[in-house]
Amino acid sequence: MTSKKHINIITLGCSKNLVDSEKIMGQLQHGPFRITHDADGPSDIVVINTCGFIGDAKEESIDTILQYTEAKKQGLVQEVIVTGCLSQRYKDALQKEIPEADAWFGVDNPSELFTYLKHKYNEGSQERLITTPSHFAYLKIAEGCDRTCSFCAIPLIRGKFISRSVESLVEEAAELARKGVKEILLIAQDLSYYGFDLEKRSMLADLLRELVKVSGIEWIRLHYAYPKNFPTEVIDLMAKEPKICRYLDIPLQHISDPVLKSMRRNTDKASTLALLEAFRSKVPDVALRTTLLVGYPGETMAQFEELLAFVKETRFERLGVFTYSPEEGTKAFELEDTISDKEKQKRADKIMEAQQEISFQLNQEKIGKTFRVLIDREEDDYFVGRTEYDSPEVDNEVYVTKQDDIVTAEFYSVRITSASDFDLFGEKI
Ligand code: SF4
């Protein structure tokens, strides 16, 4: 009896890449393979699903490839296969630079990898091997992006925006619920654009109206919204549908009009403030997460100060910041990268300093209040979970004092007893 070939899938980058890996594994599991994900140790084949978004991510991907080609030299791995965004973007050059890797595949034709592994590829199959804890999963509602942000290489890598049908997404959500998933996180490069390629209008609200009907799913979370064309009917839905988390991840990148213009964000300060105000007024307890980009070519100190003031005034519940990195093929790459890496980092640190203070104050206001908490894991003297205002891996966590009748993947009412900058502590009531 021939033993199954061990394939270890390594995922780098974002949750969208993770879903791609889960789908590759979902099909390969039916073949003569033993499948692991991000496992340490030897394997017959390693498939590295790379990220090619910005400088640091590219570096991490190349380091990971070299780590495994080195392991191959030591006989710990027989074959090194590279796929994902970095390979899509730089396959030809990297093949010459790292000849030790056995095969390179892009993202636009997943069947090629299956042909190489001599396993039948089932076009359209949405079967997945879930790698997240069993009670939450990402639901990728579209591929690609039609926006023209000057600093971003994703449209060059992932191509045009392609929405999945509402029916196929509801089916996948129901399948996830059958597997015990209670929280689904809707992801795409740009959630706001969902449906425009299908019916020339946003269909995000349509999708949500169907997803809230899926039994077993208790939390639906929205990630990667775009400020322009954001379907405001979603705000009303969020206000009345308890299954839709009062949470929105909406990367804004900047707020100064000249910078937004140069970034080709097709939006401006006034409409951004109006959209945030609409959320604050219709869903008063909404947790807004954003991502900002500092050190963009030509960003003056005054424009940076305007961004810092915006952060202090808006008091986002959650915030992340990136420093600008020039990406070949993007419009901004033609601009002179005028700001030093040291100065870029200084600006990013100032933003996070202000955010840390805001997060601390907002968390203090939660002491004494009771929240519904979904338990993700057990850790030392605590069970660790999240409220509906917190997304996995990026946001605050709630440390719940251990009690015998608490188990993971269940919801509990928790009264907050203390708080730190980014975490809460409490007791099940
Ligand atoms: S919306 Fe802009 S930043 Fe986001 S993936 Fe599309 S082009 Fe890139």
Short mmCIF file of C-alpha atoms and ligand atoms in Angstrom, two decimals:
data_model
loop_
_atom_site.label_atom_id
_atom_site.label_comp_id
_atom_site.label_asym_id
_atom_site.label_seq_id
_atom_site.Cartn_x
_atom_site.Cartn_y
_atom_site.Cartn_z
CA MET A 1 0.00 0.00 0.00
CA THR A 2 1.74 3.16 -1.22
CA SER A 3 1.88 5.79 1.53
CA LYS A 4 0.20 9.11 0.82
CA LYS A 5 2.47 11.96 -0.30
CA HIS A 6 2.67 14.62 2.41
CA ILE A 7 1.88 18.10 1.08
CA ASN A 8 2.44 21.01 3.49
CA ILE A 9 0.72 24.24 2.45
CA ILE A 10 2.27 27.46 3.75
CA THR A 11 0.10 30.59 3.60
CA LEU A 12 1.57 34.09 3.71
CA GLY A 13 -0.22 37.44 3.46
CA CYS A 14 -3.89 38.23 3.91
CA SER A 15 -7.08 36.33 4.70
CA LYS A 16 -7.93 36.26 0.98
CA ASN A 17 -4.78 34.23 0.39
CA LEU A 18 -5.77 31.99 3.29
CA VAL A 19 -9.08 31.19 1.63
CA ASP A 20 -7.22 30.32 -1.58
CA SER A 21 -5.04 27.88 0.39
CA GLU A 22 -8.11 26.39 2.07
CA LYS A 23 -9.67 25.78 -1.33
CA ILE A 24 -6.52 24.14 -2.70
CA MET A 25 -6.49 21.85 0.37
CA GLY A 26 -10.24 21.27 0.08
CA GLN A 27 -9.68 19.56 -3.26
CA LEU A 28 -6.29 17.94 -2.65
CA GLN A 29 -7.62 16.13 0.45
CA HIS A 30 -9.53 13.83 -1.90
CA GLY A 31 -6.31 12.79 -3.62
CA PRO A 32 -3.49 10.42 -2.57
CA PHE A 33 -2.11 13.11 -0.29
CA ARG A 34 -1.73 13.84 3.40
CA ILE A 35 -2.38 17.57 3.75
CA THR A 36 -1.06 19.86 6.47
CA HIS A 37 -1.15 23.66 6.80
CA ASP A 38 1.72 25.80 8.08
CA ALA A 39 3.17 22.66 9.72
CA ASP A 40 6.76 22.54 10.96
CA GLY A 41 9.07 19.70 9.98
CA PRO A 42 9.71 17.71 6.81
CA SER A 43 7.23 16.96 4.05
CA ASP A 44 7.38 15.48 0.55
CA ILE A 45 6.05 18.62 -1.09
CA VAL A 46 5.74 22.17 0.24
CA VAL A 47 3.42 24.62 -1.52
CA ILE A 48 4.18 28.22 -0.54
CA ASN A 49 1.21 30.54 -1.14
CA THR A 50 3.04 33.85 -1.25
CA CYS A 51 2.14 37.53 -0.77
CA GLY A 52 3.40 40.20 -3.16
CA PHE A 53 1.61 43.29 -1.86
CA ILE A 54 4.34 45.55 -0.47
CA GLY A 55 8.07 45.52 0.35
CA ASP A 56 7.98 43.78 3.74
CA ALA A 57 5.52 41.13 2.56
CA LYS A 58 7.58 40.39 -0.53
CA GLU A 59 10.70 40.03 1.58
CA GLU A 60 8.94 37.59 3.91
CA SER A 61 7.79 35.54 0.93
CA ILE A 62 11.27 35.33 -0.59
CA ASP A 63 12.78 34.43 2.80
CA THR A 64 10.22 31.63 3.15
CA ILE A 65 11.01 30.26 -0.32
CA LEU A 66 14.75 30.30 0.46
CA GLN A 67 14.09 28.61 3.80
CA TYR A 68 12.43 25.72 2.00
CA THR A 69 14.92 25.47 -0.86
CA GLU A 70 17.54 25.20 1.87
CA ALA A 71 15.45 22.45 3.55
CA LYS A 72 15.34 20.70 0.18
CA LYS A 73 19.16 20.71 0.02
CA GLN A 74 19.11 19.00 3.45
CA GLY A 75 16.61 16.40 2.19
CA LEU A 76 13.81 17.59 4.50
CA VAL A 77 11.58 18.48 1.55
CA GLN A 78 11.51 16.79 -1.88
CA GLU A 79 9.72 19.49 -3.91
CA VAL A 80 9.25 23.24 -3.41
CA ILE A 81 6.26 24.76 -5.24
CA VAL A 82 5.56 28.48 -5.18
CA THR A 83 2.16 30.05 -5.85
CA GLY A 84 0.26 33.19 -4.83
CA CYS A 85 0.71 36.91 -5.48
CA LEU A 86 4.52 37.16 -5.46
CA SER A 87 4.75 34.33 -7.98
CA GLN A 88 1.97 35.87 -10.08
CA ARG A 89 3.87 39.15 -10.17
CA TYR A 90 7.52 38.08 -10.50
CA LYS A 91 7.47 34.45 -11.69
CA ASP A 92 9.81 34.91 -14.65
CA ALA A 93 12.51 36.78 -12.70
CA LEU A 94 12.25 34.57 -9.59
CA GLN A 95 12.48 31.35 -11.60
CA LYS A 96 15.94 32.50 -12.76
CA GLU A 97 16.99 33.78 -9.33
CA ILE A 98 15.83 30.69 -7.37
CA PRO A 99 16.23 27.69 -9.72
CA GLU A 100 16.08 25.36 -6.67
CA ALA A 101 12.30 25.83 -6.51
CA ASP A 102 10.60 23.16 -8.64
CA ALA A 103 7.55 24.98 -9.94
CA TRP A 104 5.94 28.42 -9.98
CA PHE A 105 2.25 29.17 -10.42
CA GLY A 106 0.23 32.37 -10.48
CA VAL A 107 -3.19 33.11 -9.01
CA ASP A 108 -5.21 33.42 -12.20
CA ASN A 109 -5.22 29.72 -13.16
CA PRO A 110 -5.38 27.43 -10.09
CA SER A 111 -5.79 24.32 -12.27
CA GLU A 112 -2.11 24.52 -13.30
CA LEU A 113 -0.99 23.53 -9.80
CA PHE A 114 -3.35 20.53 -9.86
CA THR A 115 -2.10 19.43 -13.27
CA TYR A 116 1.46 19.58 -11.89
CA LEU A 117 0.39 17.46 -8.88
CA LYS A 118 -1.44 15.10 -11.27
CA HIS A 119 -4.73 15.61 -9.45
CA LYS A 120 -8.01 16.50 -11.13
CA TYR A 121 -9.03 20.13 -10.56
CA ASN A 122 -12.74 20.68 -10.02
CA GLU A 123 -13.48 24.11 -11.52
CA GLY A 124 -16.02 25.97 -9.41
CA SER A 125 -15.70 23.72 -6.35
CA GLN A 126 -15.96 25.81 -3.20
CA GLU A 127 -14.88 22.97 -0.94
CA ARG A 128 -12.44 24.12 1.75
CA LEU A 129 -10.31 22.75 4.51
CA ILE A 130 -10.89 25.39 7.19
CA THR A 131 -7.66 26.43 8.91
CA THR A 132 -9.15 28.97 11.31
CA PRO A 133 -10.62 27.79 14.65
CA SER A 134 -13.75 25.82 13.77
CA HIS A 135 -16.24 28.49 14.93
CA PHE A 136 -15.20 31.28 12.53
CA ALA A 137 -14.24 31.40 8.87
CA TYR A 138 -13.55 33.91 6.12
CA LEU A 139 -15.98 34.14 3.21
CA LYS A 140 -14.31 35.65 0.12
CA ILE A 141 -17.14 37.28 -1.85
CA ALA A 142 -15.16 38.50 -4.84
CA GLU A 143 -11.76 38.44 -6.51
CA GLY A 144 -9.70 41.30 -7.96
CA CYS A 145 -10.20 45.06 -7.86
CA ASP A 146 -11.36 47.75 -10.32
CA ARG A 147 -10.10 50.70 -8.26
CA THR A 148 -7.03 52.69 -9.35
CA CYS A 149 -5.29 53.56 -6.08
CA SER A 150 -1.92 54.90 -7.17
CA PHE A 151 0.17 53.03 -4.56
CA CYS A 152 -1.42 49.61 -4.91
CA ALA A 153 -0.25 46.67 -7.02
CA ILE A 154 -3.21 44.40 -6.25
CA PRO A 155 -5.16 45.13 -9.46
CA LEU A 156 -1.95 44.26 -11.36
CA ILE A 157 -1.77 40.93 -9.49
CA ARG A 158 -5.39 39.91 -8.95
CA GLY A 159 -6.96 41.46 -12.06
CA LYS A 160 -10.46 42.82 -12.56
CA PHE A 161 -13.21 42.68 -9.91
CA ILE A 162 -15.26 39.48 -10.15
CA SER A 163 -18.18 39.00 -7.73
CA ARG A 164 -19.31 35.53 -6.72
CA SER A 165 -23.06 34.98 -6.98
CA VAL A 166 -25.24 35.52 -3.93
CA GLU A 167 -26.50 31.92 -4.28
CA SER A 168 -23.02 30.35 -4.25
CA LEU A 169 -22.04 32.46 -1.21
CA VAL A 170 -25.19 31.53 0.71
CA GLU A 171 -24.52 27.88 -0.13
CA GLU A 172 -20.95 28.16 1.11
CA ALA A 173 -22.09 29.93 4.29
CA ALA A 174 -24.62 27.14 4.94
CA GLU A 175 -21.89 24.53 4.41
CA LEU A 176 -19.65 26.41 6.86
CA ALA A 177 -22.50 26.53 9.39
CA ARG A 178 -22.96 22.76 9.02
CA LYS A 179 -19.28 22.44 9.95
CA GLY A 180 -19.87 24.44 13.14
CA VAL A 181 -18.92 27.93 11.95
CA LYS A 182 -20.83 30.62 13.87
CA GLU A 183 -19.01 33.73 12.64
CA ILE A 184 -18.28 34.55 9.01
CA LEU A 185 -15.99 37.39 8.00
CA LEU A 186 -16.85 38.80 4.58
CA ILE A 187 -13.66 39.67 2.69
CA ALA A 188 -12.68 40.91 -0.76
CA GLN A 189 -10.25 43.53 -2.05
CA ASP A 190 -13.20 45.93 -2.00
CA LEU A 191 -16.48 44.95 -0.34
CA SER A 192 -18.29 48.12 -1.47
CA TYR A 193 -17.96 47.16 -5.14
CA TYR A 194 -19.66 43.78 -4.68
CA GLY A 195 -22.23 43.25 -7.43
CA PHE A 196 -21.27 46.16 -9.66
CA ASP A 197 -19.85 43.74 -12.26
CA LEU A 198 -23.07 41.71 -12.08
CA GLU A 199 -25.87 44.32 -11.98
CA LYS A 200 -24.05 47.70 -12.12
CA ARG A 201 -25.08 48.38 -8.51
CA SER A 202 -23.90 47.34 -5.06
CA MET A 203 -25.43 44.01 -4.07
CA LEU A 204 -23.80 43.89 -0.63
CA ALA A 205 -27.14 44.53 1.11
CA ASP A 206 -28.80 41.82 -1.02
CA LEU A 207 -26.11 39.37 0.03
CA LEU A 208 -26.42 40.31 3.71
CA ARG A 209 -30.21 39.91 3.65
CA GLU A 210 -29.71 36.30 2.49
CA LEU A 211 -26.77 35.51 4.78
CA VAL A 212 -28.69 36.53 7.92
CA LYS A 213 -31.17 33.75 7.08
CA VAL A 214 -28.49 31.04 7.24
CA SER A 215 -29.17 29.12 10.45
CA GLY A 216 -26.18 28.53 12.65
CA ILE A 217 -24.41 31.71 11.53
CA GLU A 218 -24.67 34.19 14.41
CA TRP A 219 -22.14 36.86 13.47
CA ILE A 220 -21.44 38.37 10.05
CA ARG A 221 -18.49 40.76 9.94
CA LEU A 222 -17.59 43.23 7.20
CA HIS A 223 -13.98 43.70 6.14
CA TYR A 224 -12.25 45.82 3.45
CA ALA A 225 -15.03 48.28 2.63
CA TYR A 226 -14.12 51.17 0.31
CA PRO A 227 -15.40 54.67 1.15
CA LYS A 228 -16.55 55.50 -2.39
CA ASN A 229 -19.86 53.91 -3.48
CA PHE A 230 -20.29 52.40 0.01
CA PRO A 231 -23.93 51.18 -0.03
CA THR A 232 -25.55 53.18 2.77
CA GLU A 233 -28.48 50.72 2.95
CA VAL A 234 -25.94 48.42 4.63
CA ILE A 235 -25.79 50.91 7.52
CA ASP A 236 -29.56 50.55 8.05
CA LEU A 237 -29.26 46.76 7.85
CA MET A 238 -26.45 46.78 10.41
CA ALA A 239 -28.61 48.92 12.71
CA LYS A 240 -31.50 46.44 12.68
CA GLU A 241 -30.00 43.00 12.01
CA PRO A 242 -28.44 41.56 15.22
CA LYS A 243 -26.47 38.99 13.21
CA ILE A 244 -24.54 41.71 11.39
CA CYS A 245 -21.76 42.74 13.73
CA ARG A 246 -21.74 46.44 14.49
CA TYR A 247 -18.30 46.54 13.06
CA LEU A 248 -16.83 47.88 9.85
CA ASP A 249 -13.30 47.64 8.52
CA ILE A 250 -12.92 50.53 6.06
CA PRO A 251 -9.34 51.33 4.97
CA LEU A 252 -9.25 55.10 4.29
CA GLN A 253 -5.50 55.47 3.72
CA HIS A 254 -5.54 59.27 4.19
CA ILE A 255 -7.83 62.28 4.74
CA SER A 256 -6.03 65.25 3.20
CA ASP A 257 -7.65 66.11 -0.14
CA PRO A 258 -4.43 66.73 -2.13
CA VAL A 259 -3.02 63.38 -0.91
CA LEU A 260 -6.29 61.52 -1.60
CA LYS A 261 -6.24 63.06 -5.09
CA SER A 262 -2.66 61.97 -5.77
CA MET A 263 -3.53 58.51 -4.36
CA ARG A 264 -6.37 58.36 -6.96
CA ARG A 265 -8.82 57.34 -4.23
CA ASN A 266 -11.72 59.07 -6.06
CA THR A 267 -13.06 60.33 -2.79
CA ASP A 268 -12.46 63.34 -0.57
CA LYS A 269 -12.44 64.50 3.05
CA ALA A 270 -16.00 65.82 3.06
CA SER A 271 -17.63 62.63 1.74
CA THR A 272 -15.46 60.47 3.99
CA LEU A 273 -16.51 62.45 7.06
CA ALA A 274 -20.15 62.26 5.95
CA LEU A 275 -19.97 58.46 5.60
CA LEU A 276 -18.37 58.05 9.04
CA GLU A 277 -21.00 60.40 10.53
CA ALA A 278 -23.78 58.32 8.93
CA PHE A 279 -22.39 55.24 10.69
CA ARG A 280 -21.95 57.02 14.02
CA SER A 281 -25.48 58.43 13.96
CA LYS A 282 -27.35 55.32 12.71
CA VAL A 283 -25.23 52.70 14.56
CA PRO A 284 -23.97 54.62 17.63
CA ASP A 285 -21.99 51.69 19.08
CA VAL A 286 -20.38 50.68 15.79
CA ALA A 287 -16.68 49.78 15.97
CA LEU A 288 -14.90 51.40 13.03
CA ARG A 289 -11.56 49.96 11.96
CA THR A 290 -9.41 51.75 9.43
CA THR A 291 -6.00 51.48 7.82
CA LEU A 292 -3.89 54.53 7.00
CA LEU A 293 -0.85 55.05 4.79
CA VAL A 294 1.82 57.56 5.83
CA GLY A 295 4.89 58.85 4.04
CA TYR A 296 3.22 58.91 0.61
CA PRO A 297 5.35 60.81 -1.95
CA GLY A 298 5.02 64.53 -1.31
CA GLU A 299 3.05 64.21 1.94
CA THR A 300 3.83 67.52 3.67
CA MET A 301 4.11 67.87 7.45
CA ALA A 302 0.88 69.92 7.35
CA GLN A 303 -0.92 67.10 5.50
CA PHE A 304 0.42 64.57 7.99
CA GLU A 305 -0.72 66.80 10.89
CA GLU A 306 -4.16 66.95 9.25
CA LEU A 307 -4.23 63.13 9.23
CA LEU A 308 -3.11 62.96 12.87
CA ALA A 309 -5.81 65.47 13.88
CA PHE A 310 -8.39 63.37 11.97
CA VAL A 311 -7.34 60.27 13.96
CA LYS A 312 -7.66 62.18 17.25
CA GLU A 313 -11.08 63.63 16.33
CA THR A 314 -12.62 60.50 14.81
CA ARG A 315 -11.47 58.18 17.59
CA PHE A 316 -11.54 54.98 15.53
CA GLU A 317 -12.09 51.95 17.71
CA ARG A 318 -9.45 50.04 15.76
CA LEU A 319 -6.68 51.37 13.53
CA GLY A 320 -3.63 50.11 11.64
CA VAL A 321 -1.01 52.14 9.75
CA PHE A 322 1.37 51.29 6.91
CA THR A 323 4.37 53.24 5.65
CA TYR A 324 4.47 53.91 1.92
CA SER A 325 6.61 51.53 -0.14
CA PRO A 326 7.12 52.20 -3.87
CA GLU A 327 5.68 49.35 -6.00
CA GLU A 328 6.74 48.87 -9.65
CA GLY A 329 3.94 49.18 -12.12
CA THR A 330 1.85 51.43 -9.88
CA LYS A 331 1.13 55.09 -10.75
CA ALA A 332 2.81 56.33 -7.55
CA PHE A 333 6.02 54.52 -8.55
CA GLU A 334 6.60 57.33 -11.05
CA LEU A 335 6.58 59.86 -8.19
CA GLU A 336 9.76 60.67 -6.31
CA ASP A 337 9.76 58.85 -2.96
CA THR A 338 10.61 62.06 -1.09
CA ILE A 339 10.23 60.94 2.53
CA SER A 340 12.95 58.90 4.27
CA ASP A 341 12.10 55.51 5.79
CA LYS A 342 13.06 56.95 9.20
CA GLU A 343 10.63 59.85 8.81
CA LYS A 344 7.91 57.50 7.49
CA GLN A 345 8.29 55.31 10.57
CA LYS A 346 8.24 58.39 12.84
CA ARG A 347 4.89 59.42 11.34
CA ALA A 348 3.49 55.89 11.68
CA ASP A 349 4.61 55.79 15.32
CA LYS A 350 2.91 59.12 16.05
CA ILE A 351 -0.37 57.81 14.65
CA MET A 352 -0.16 54.60 16.71
CA GLU A 353 0.78 56.54 19.86
CA ALA A 354 -2.38 58.62 19.49
CA GLN A 355 -4.40 55.47 18.73
CA GLN A 356 -3.05 53.64 21.77
CA GLU A 357 -4.30 56.47 24.00
CA ILE A 358 -7.70 56.49 22.26
CA SER A 359 -8.02 52.71 22.56
CA PHE A 360 -7.13 52.88 26.25
CA GLN A 361 -9.77 55.54 26.94
CA LEU A 362 -12.44 53.70 24.92
CA ASN A 363 -11.64 50.48 26.77
CA GLN A 364 -11.92 52.21 30.18
CA GLU A 365 -15.48 53.20 29.25
CA LYS A 366 -16.33 49.47 28.91
CA ILE A 367 -15.53 48.61 32.54
CA GLY A 368 -18.71 47.52 34.37
CA LYS A 369 -20.55 46.86 31.11
CA THR A 370 -21.65 43.40 29.91
CA PHE A 371 -20.91 42.09 26.43
CA ARG A 372 -21.65 38.93 24.44
CA VAL A 373 -18.30 37.21 23.98
CA LEU A 374 -17.39 34.37 21.61
CA ILE A 375 -14.64 32.24 23.16
CA ASP A 376 -11.75 31.54 20.76
CA ARG A 377 -9.31 29.65 22.97
CA GLU A 378 -8.13 28.69 26.44
CA GLU A 379 -4.90 30.36 27.60
CA ASP A 380 -3.33 29.95 31.07
CA ASP A 381 -5.86 31.22 33.67
CA TYR A 382 -8.21 32.58 31.07
CA PHE A 383 -10.57 31.81 28.25
CA VAL A 384 -9.87 34.35 25.51
CA GLY A 385 -12.62 35.63 23.27
CA ARG A 386 -13.99 38.59 21.38
CA THR A 387 -17.01 40.85 21.37
CA GLU A 388 -18.83 41.66 18.14
CA TYR A 389 -16.63 44.78 18.01
CA ASP A 390 -13.46 42.72 17.54
CA SER A 391 -12.23 40.76 14.57
CA PRO A 392 -9.89 37.78 15.02
CA GLU A 393 -6.14 38.29 14.94
CA VAL A 394 -6.25 42.10 14.47
CA ASP A 395 -8.43 43.57 17.22
CA ASN A 396 -8.95 43.58 20.98
CA GLU A 397 -9.48 40.40 22.96
CA VAL A 398 -11.44 39.69 26.13
CA TYR A 399 -9.67 37.66 28.84
CA VAL A 400 -12.40 35.83 30.75
CA THR A 401 -11.53 34.41 34.17
CA LYS A 402 -11.61 30.63 33.99
CA GLN A 403 -14.78 28.85 35.13
CA ASP A 404 -15.54 25.13 34.75
CA ASP A 405 -18.65 25.70 32.66
CA ILE A 406 -16.91 27.70 29.90
CA VAL A 407 -15.92 26.02 26.64
CA THR A 408 -14.40 27.39 23.43
CA ALA A 409 -16.52 28.25 20.39
CA GLU A 410 -19.47 29.24 22.64
CA PHE A 411 -21.00 32.63 23.41
CA TYR A 412 -21.23 33.95 26.97
CA SER A 413 -22.31 37.16 28.70
CA VAL A 414 -19.20 38.72 30.23
CA ARG A 415 -19.02 41.71 32.59
CA ILE A 416 -15.84 43.75 32.06
CA THR A 417 -13.85 44.27 35.26
CA SER A 418 -10.70 45.94 33.92
CA ALA A 419 -9.08 47.06 30.68
CA SER A 420 -5.70 47.75 29.12
CA ASP A 421 -4.74 49.61 25.93
CA PHE A 422 -5.90 46.89 23.58
CA ASP A 423 -7.52 44.18 25.76
CA LEU A 424 -10.40 43.73 28.18
CA PHE A 425 -10.68 41.50 31.26
CA GLY A 426 -13.93 40.15 32.66
CA GLU A 427 -16.07 37.49 34.28
CA LYS A 428 -18.80 35.31 32.86
CA ILE A 429 -22.16 36.20 34.42
S1 SF4 B 1 -9.21 49.34 -3.30
FE1 SF4 B 1 -7.30 50.36 -3.79
S2 SF4 B 1 -5.93 49.73 -2.15
FE2 SF4 B 1 -7.63 48.30 -2.13
S3 SF4 B 1 -7.01 46.56 -3.42
FE3 SF4 B 1 -8.12 48.01 -4.73
S4 SF4 B 1 -6.55 49.31 -5.63
FE4 SF4 B 1 -5.64 48.29 -3.86
#
